[in-house]
Amino acid sequence: MIGTVLTWAVQRRLASIEHFRRHPHEVQQQQFRALLRTARGTDWGRRYGYADALSAREFAQRVPVSSYEELYPEIERVLRGEADVLWPGRVQWFAKSSGTTNARSKYIPVTRASLHEGHYRAGRDMTALATLHYPGIGILSGKTLSLGGTHGPNPLRPEAPGTRAGDVSALIMQNLPAWAEFVRTPPLELALLDEWEEKIERIARHILRADVRVLAGVPTWMIVLLRRVQQLAGTDDLHAIWPQLGLFLHGAVAFGPYRELFRQLIPSPSMHYLEVYNASEGYLAVQDEPGSEDLLLLLDHGIYYEFLPQDQWDEAEPQAIGLDEVELGRTYALLISTNAGLWRYKIGDTVRFTSLAPYRIRICGRTKHFLNAFGEEVVIEHADAAVAAACQATNTTVGDYTAAPIYFAEGAGNSRGSHQWLIEFTRPPADPAHFTAVLDDTLRQLNSDYDAKRHRDLALTPPRLTVAPAGTFGRWLASRGKLGGQHKVPRLSNSRELLDEILSQLNN
């Protein structure tokens, strides 16, 4: 019975995907009107006149563009249990993600509507597309190995029953509909364990006996888990354990640096990969064409999109454009209004359109420098604060620095990554190891995602410090014709290109 229902759901979602591919603007207008109509009785909706049946232009004129910090006063009311603030009703669930300039973590409201019309609908989309493209795997006949996070009490209402905060993956799993739970492994009591070392061990032992056909999750933790499965099974061949394994649905971090490592882990040509663009704020896009790096923008999932051209990112009153105005090849910052009560919200990601019919994107990066090779989401504010703390603790001064990932594949078989910090000191530390330890500890205090990856060195080992000789960064800027003026060394990078270029100059 469940198999019949799943097959029907797959066919229905394929038809819906085709509909919004062909009629993107009509579908987005439907989403826009539904969002405003539903939220018109909330405090936010009354403040900005949602009952006036606003046009998209009037909406953009009345409602401010908001960062998390700017929207936080309203989110805090929601966290404290107030109803009808940003979205109708009282919100019980909050996705916890990396911190901001004034807090260790962000807490993004997750409503019932955003779960069912966003995350779960997108899950059906991904299942439908995978079934269409790879029918030989028999996705609906086996299990999808989903490796998620954990959740805990709402920090502002720790004693209140039913309200929780945690990784969006954990919230999704906790509330999964029956159709999704039917095809997923491991069971919730293992999937939601909060001690990662125990979690990896118990899940690895459990799934040895499962008919795993699909992997789904963040590459960082998936590698750790698969390594342990290989050890327990006494084989490097995962297909000897799971003969029908044929697909990895991956997201959260750029997959390029992990691709070769997964090919080594699963060398079969019948292994396939599809990318998803899911965030704490919503499920935004999926890879709908095998072999392409482009992601299909999801247009009927309770999200209304606007886009900020690059010259508007730092403006006091930025002027956004609609989906019908975007151009190929240009970089835009995403604004989303959602059925979780986020209104004209700056998610922080930047995208570039590769197709306008249908609308497909590639993720370019962030509006700020960041380091998110392993899901740690270290932003420039975290890095600057950690360097400052390390300087104070060691009576050191720093002239300039940059940091980049050390990927798993570079670790000679090691399934853990790290960060390399290249720092040019004006007064070097007497004990570089102490400087590095304070840097690491401060990042763990500031950023819950980094702290989780560093827990017992399971996914991230301690950072590695490389001391740059005096003048290193100045010579690099001069070689690029960028010495002086407003030109600066990028503090953080999600690839090693810049760091390796500077290191190569040191070695020449």
XYZ file of N, CA and C in Angstrom, residues 189-278:
270
model
N 15.715 6.886 17.089
C 16.462 6.852 18.350
C 17.969 6.858 18.127
N 18.409 6.416 16.954
C 19.823 6.509 16.603
C 20.125 7.795 15.830
N 19.245 8.147 14.908
C 19.487 9.307 14.045
C 19.608 10.603 14.836
N 18.915 10.701 15.981
C 18.875 11.958 16.731
C 19.740 11.936 17.983
N 20.598 10.944 18.137
C 21.534 10.951 19.263
C 22.383 12.217 19.234
N 22.646 12.794 20.403
C 23.402 14.050 20.422
C 24.891 13.863 20.663
N 25.335 12.686 21.026
C 26.756 12.398 21.182
C 27.267 11.773 19.886
N 28.064 12.559 19.134
C 28.400 12.170 17.771
C 29.253 10.914 17.704
N 30.141 10.717 18.638
C 30.983 9.525 18.595
C 30.135 8.265 18.765
N 29.238 8.278 19.748
C 28.323 7.163 19.948
C 27.382 7.015 18.752
N 26.931 8.154 18.243
C 25.995 8.145 17.117
C 26.596 7.455 15.897
N 27.809 7.839 15.530
C 28.475 7.251 14.372
C 28.647 5.743 14.581
N 29.073 5.351 15.766
C 29.321 3.939 16.033
C 28.037 3.122 15.956
N 26.989 3.584 16.598
C 25.756 2.803 16.643
C 25.058 2.768 15.282
N 25.085 3.894 14.567
C 24.487 3.902 13.234
C 25.262 2.970 12.299
N 26.591 3.023 12.359
C 27.402 2.176 11.488
C 27.087 0.706 11.709
N 26.929 0.319 12.952
C 26.623 -1.088 13.246
C 25.211 -1.455 12.779
N 24.287 -0.516 12.925
C 22.903 -0.792 12.530
C 22.767 -0.947 11.020
N 23.396 -0.079 10.261
C 23.167 -0.061 8.809
C 23.939 -1.141 8.075
N 24.825 -1.846 8.754
C 25.503 -2.970 8.112
C 24.495 -3.998 7.606
N 23.339 -4.069 8.280
C 22.332 -5.077 7.937
C 21.209 -4.519 7.064
N 21.292 -3.241 6.710
C 20.212 -2.595 5.964
C 20.449 -2.689 4.451
N 19.364 -2.570 3.704
C 19.434 -2.532 2.243
C 19.545 -1.071 1.798
N 20.726 -0.496 1.989
C 20.943 0.920 1.688
C 21.137 1.098 0.182
N 20.308 1.957 -0.402
C 20.406 2.238 -1.829
C 20.737 3.697 -2.122
N 20.442 4.567 -1.139
C 20.680 6.001 -1.307
C 21.339 6.538 -0.043
N 22.323 7.415 -0.214
C 22.919 8.173 0.881
C 22.385 9.593 0.801
N 22.104 10.206 1.947
C 21.606 11.585 1.953
C 22.185 12.317 3.147
N 22.871 13.438 2.879
C 23.416 14.210 3.987
C 24.574 15.085 3.569
N 25.271 15.609 4.568
C 26.438 16.461 4.375
C 27.656 15.575 4.136
N 28.455 15.837 3.096
C 29.607 14.973 2.820
C 30.532 14.781 4.015
N 30.711 15.820 4.822
C 31.638 15.764 5.953
C 31.369 14.567 6.847
N 30.149 14.501 7.392
C 29.811 13.435 8.330
C 29.610 12.114 7.607
N 29.152 12.145 6.376
C 28.935 10.904 5.642
C 30.249 10.152 5.455
N 31.320 10.884 5.187
C 32.626 10.237 5.031
C 33.045 9.560 6.327
N 32.872 10.249 7.445
C 33.227 9.669 8.746
C 32.451 8.369 8.969
N 31.149 8.400 8.672
C 30.313 7.220 8.870
C 30.722 6.085 7.933
N 30.934 6.378 6.662
C 31.282 5.332 5.701
C 32.626 4.699 6.023
N 33.567 5.484 6.491
C 34.858 4.920 6.914
C 34.656 3.902 8.032
N 33.789 4.228 8.983
C 33.553 3.314 10.101
C 32.821 2.059 9.624
N 31.896 2.203 8.688
C 31.219 1.036 8.122
C 32.234 0.108 7.461
N 33.167 0.668 6.702
C 34.198 -0.144 6.062
C 35.032 -0.903 7.085
N 35.381 -0.210 8.178
C 36.187 -0.861 9.216
C 35.431 -2.021 9.846
N 34.153 -1.792 10.166
C 33.365 -2.837 10.800
C 33.148 -4.024 9.867
N 32.965 -3.755 8.583
C 32.714 -4.814 7.619
C 33.992 -5.501 7.156
N 35.126 -4.882 7.431
C 36.406 -5.456 7.016
C 36.622 -5.423 5.522
N 36.063 -4.402 4.856
C 36.225 -4.274 3.408
C 36.226 -2.802 3.012
N 36.972 -2.489 1.964
C 36.955 -1.131 1.411
C 35.868 -0.962 0.363
N 35.193 -2.042 0.008
C 34.193 -2.021 -1.057
C 32.797 -1.888 -0.456
N 32.239 -0.691 -0.517
C 30.910 -0.471 0.054
C 29.833 -1.240 -0.704
N 30.078 -1.533 -1.965
C 29.097 -2.306 -2.722
C 29.055 -3.766 -2.266
N 30.100 -4.228 -1.615
C 30.053 -5.564 -1.020
C 29.108 -5.587 0.171
N 28.912 -4.412 0.795
C 28.007 -4.295 1.942
C 26.595 -3.991 1.459
N 26.497 -3.048 0.510
C 25.200 -2.616 -0.022
C 25.240 -2.757 -1.545
N 24.898 -3.907 -2.081
C 25.019 -4.140 -3.530
C 24.188 -3.202 -4.389
N 23.061 -2.675 -3.833
C 22.174 -1.819 -4.612
C 22.455 -0.326 -4.426
N 23.494 0.008 -3.662
C 23.817 1.431 -3.438
C 24.104 2.106 -4.771
N 23.381 3.228 -5.052
C 23.563 3.851 -6.363
C 23.469 5.359 -6.415
N 23.211 6.027 -5.259
C 22.973 7.472 -5.325
C 23.356 8.143 -4.015
N 23.979 9.315 -4.117
C 24.257 10.170 -2.955
C 23.601 11.521 -3.198
N 22.633 11.862 -2.347
C 22.003 13.181 -2.358
C 22.756 14.044 -1.356
N 23.473 15.030 -1.828
C 24.365 15.790 -0.953
C 24.024 17.273 -0.996
N 24.361 17.961 0.084
C 24.130 19.402 0.167
C 24.908 20.002 1.306
N 24.666 21.295 1.556
C 25.220 22.083 2.673
C 26.620 22.617 2.407
N 27.489 21.862 1.727
C 28.830 22.351 1.396
C 29.120 22.018 -0.065
N 30.069 22.750 -0.648
C 30.458 22.485 -2.033
C 31.014 21.067 -2.153
N 30.556 20.331 -3.168
C 30.901 18.918 -3.285
C 32.206 18.684 -4.041
N 32.658 19.678 -4.800
C 33.839 19.489 -5.634
C 35.026 18.869 -4.923
N 35.425 19.395 -3.763
C 36.595 18.833 -3.082
C 36.398 17.401 -2.586
N 35.150 16.952 -2.480
C 34.866 15.610 -1.975
C 34.653 14.584 -3.080
N 34.503 15.043 -4.307
C 34.078 14.148 -5.384
C 35.055 12.984 -5.573
N 36.346 13.291 -5.628
C 37.329 12.237 -5.861
C 37.389 11.266 -4.682
N 37.230 11.780 -3.477
C 37.253 10.905 -2.307
C 36.081 9.934 -2.325
N 34.908 10.407 -2.726
C 33.765 9.506 -2.822
C 33.957 8.491 -3.946
N 34.621 8.888 -5.005
C 34.914 7.933 -6.070
C 35.854 6.839 -5.576
N 36.750 7.212 -4.657
C 37.629 6.205 -4.073
C 36.862 5.300 -3.112
N 35.936 5.899 -2.349
C 35.133 5.117 -1.420
C 34.179 4.179 -2.150
N 33.598 4.686 -3.256
C 32.603 3.918 -4.022
C 33.026 3.979 -5.483
N 33.949 3.118 -5.905
C 34.527 3.242 -7.254
C 33.629 2.775 -8.388
N 32.442 2.293 -8.102
C 31.571 1.754 -9.148
C 31.061 2.849 -10.087
N 31.049 2.609 -11.394
C 30.469 3.577 -12.352
C 28.957 3.701 -12.218
N 28.325 2.803 -11.482
C 26.875 2.872 -11.280
C 26.493 3.746 -10.099
N 27.483 4.394 -9.465
C 27.196 5.317 -8.363
C 26.962 6.706 -8.930
N 25.861 7.350 -8.500
C 25.467 8.650 -9.041
C 25.357 9.682 -7.911
N 25.342 10.966 -8.308
C 25.334 12.051 -7.333
C 24.366 13.145 -7.782
N 23.542 13.608 -6.862
C 22.651 14.735 -7.111
C 22.762 15.715 -5.950
N 22.812 16.999 -6.274
C 22.981 18.033 -5.253
C 21.642 18.656 -4.875
N 21.507 18.988 -3.601
C 20.343 19.718 -3.119
C 20.823 21.006 -2.464
N 19.990 22.037 -2.548
C 20.282 23.327 -1.918
C 19.235 23.530 -0.837
N 19.542 22.987 0.321
C 18.633 23.129 1.455
C 19.344 23.893 2.561
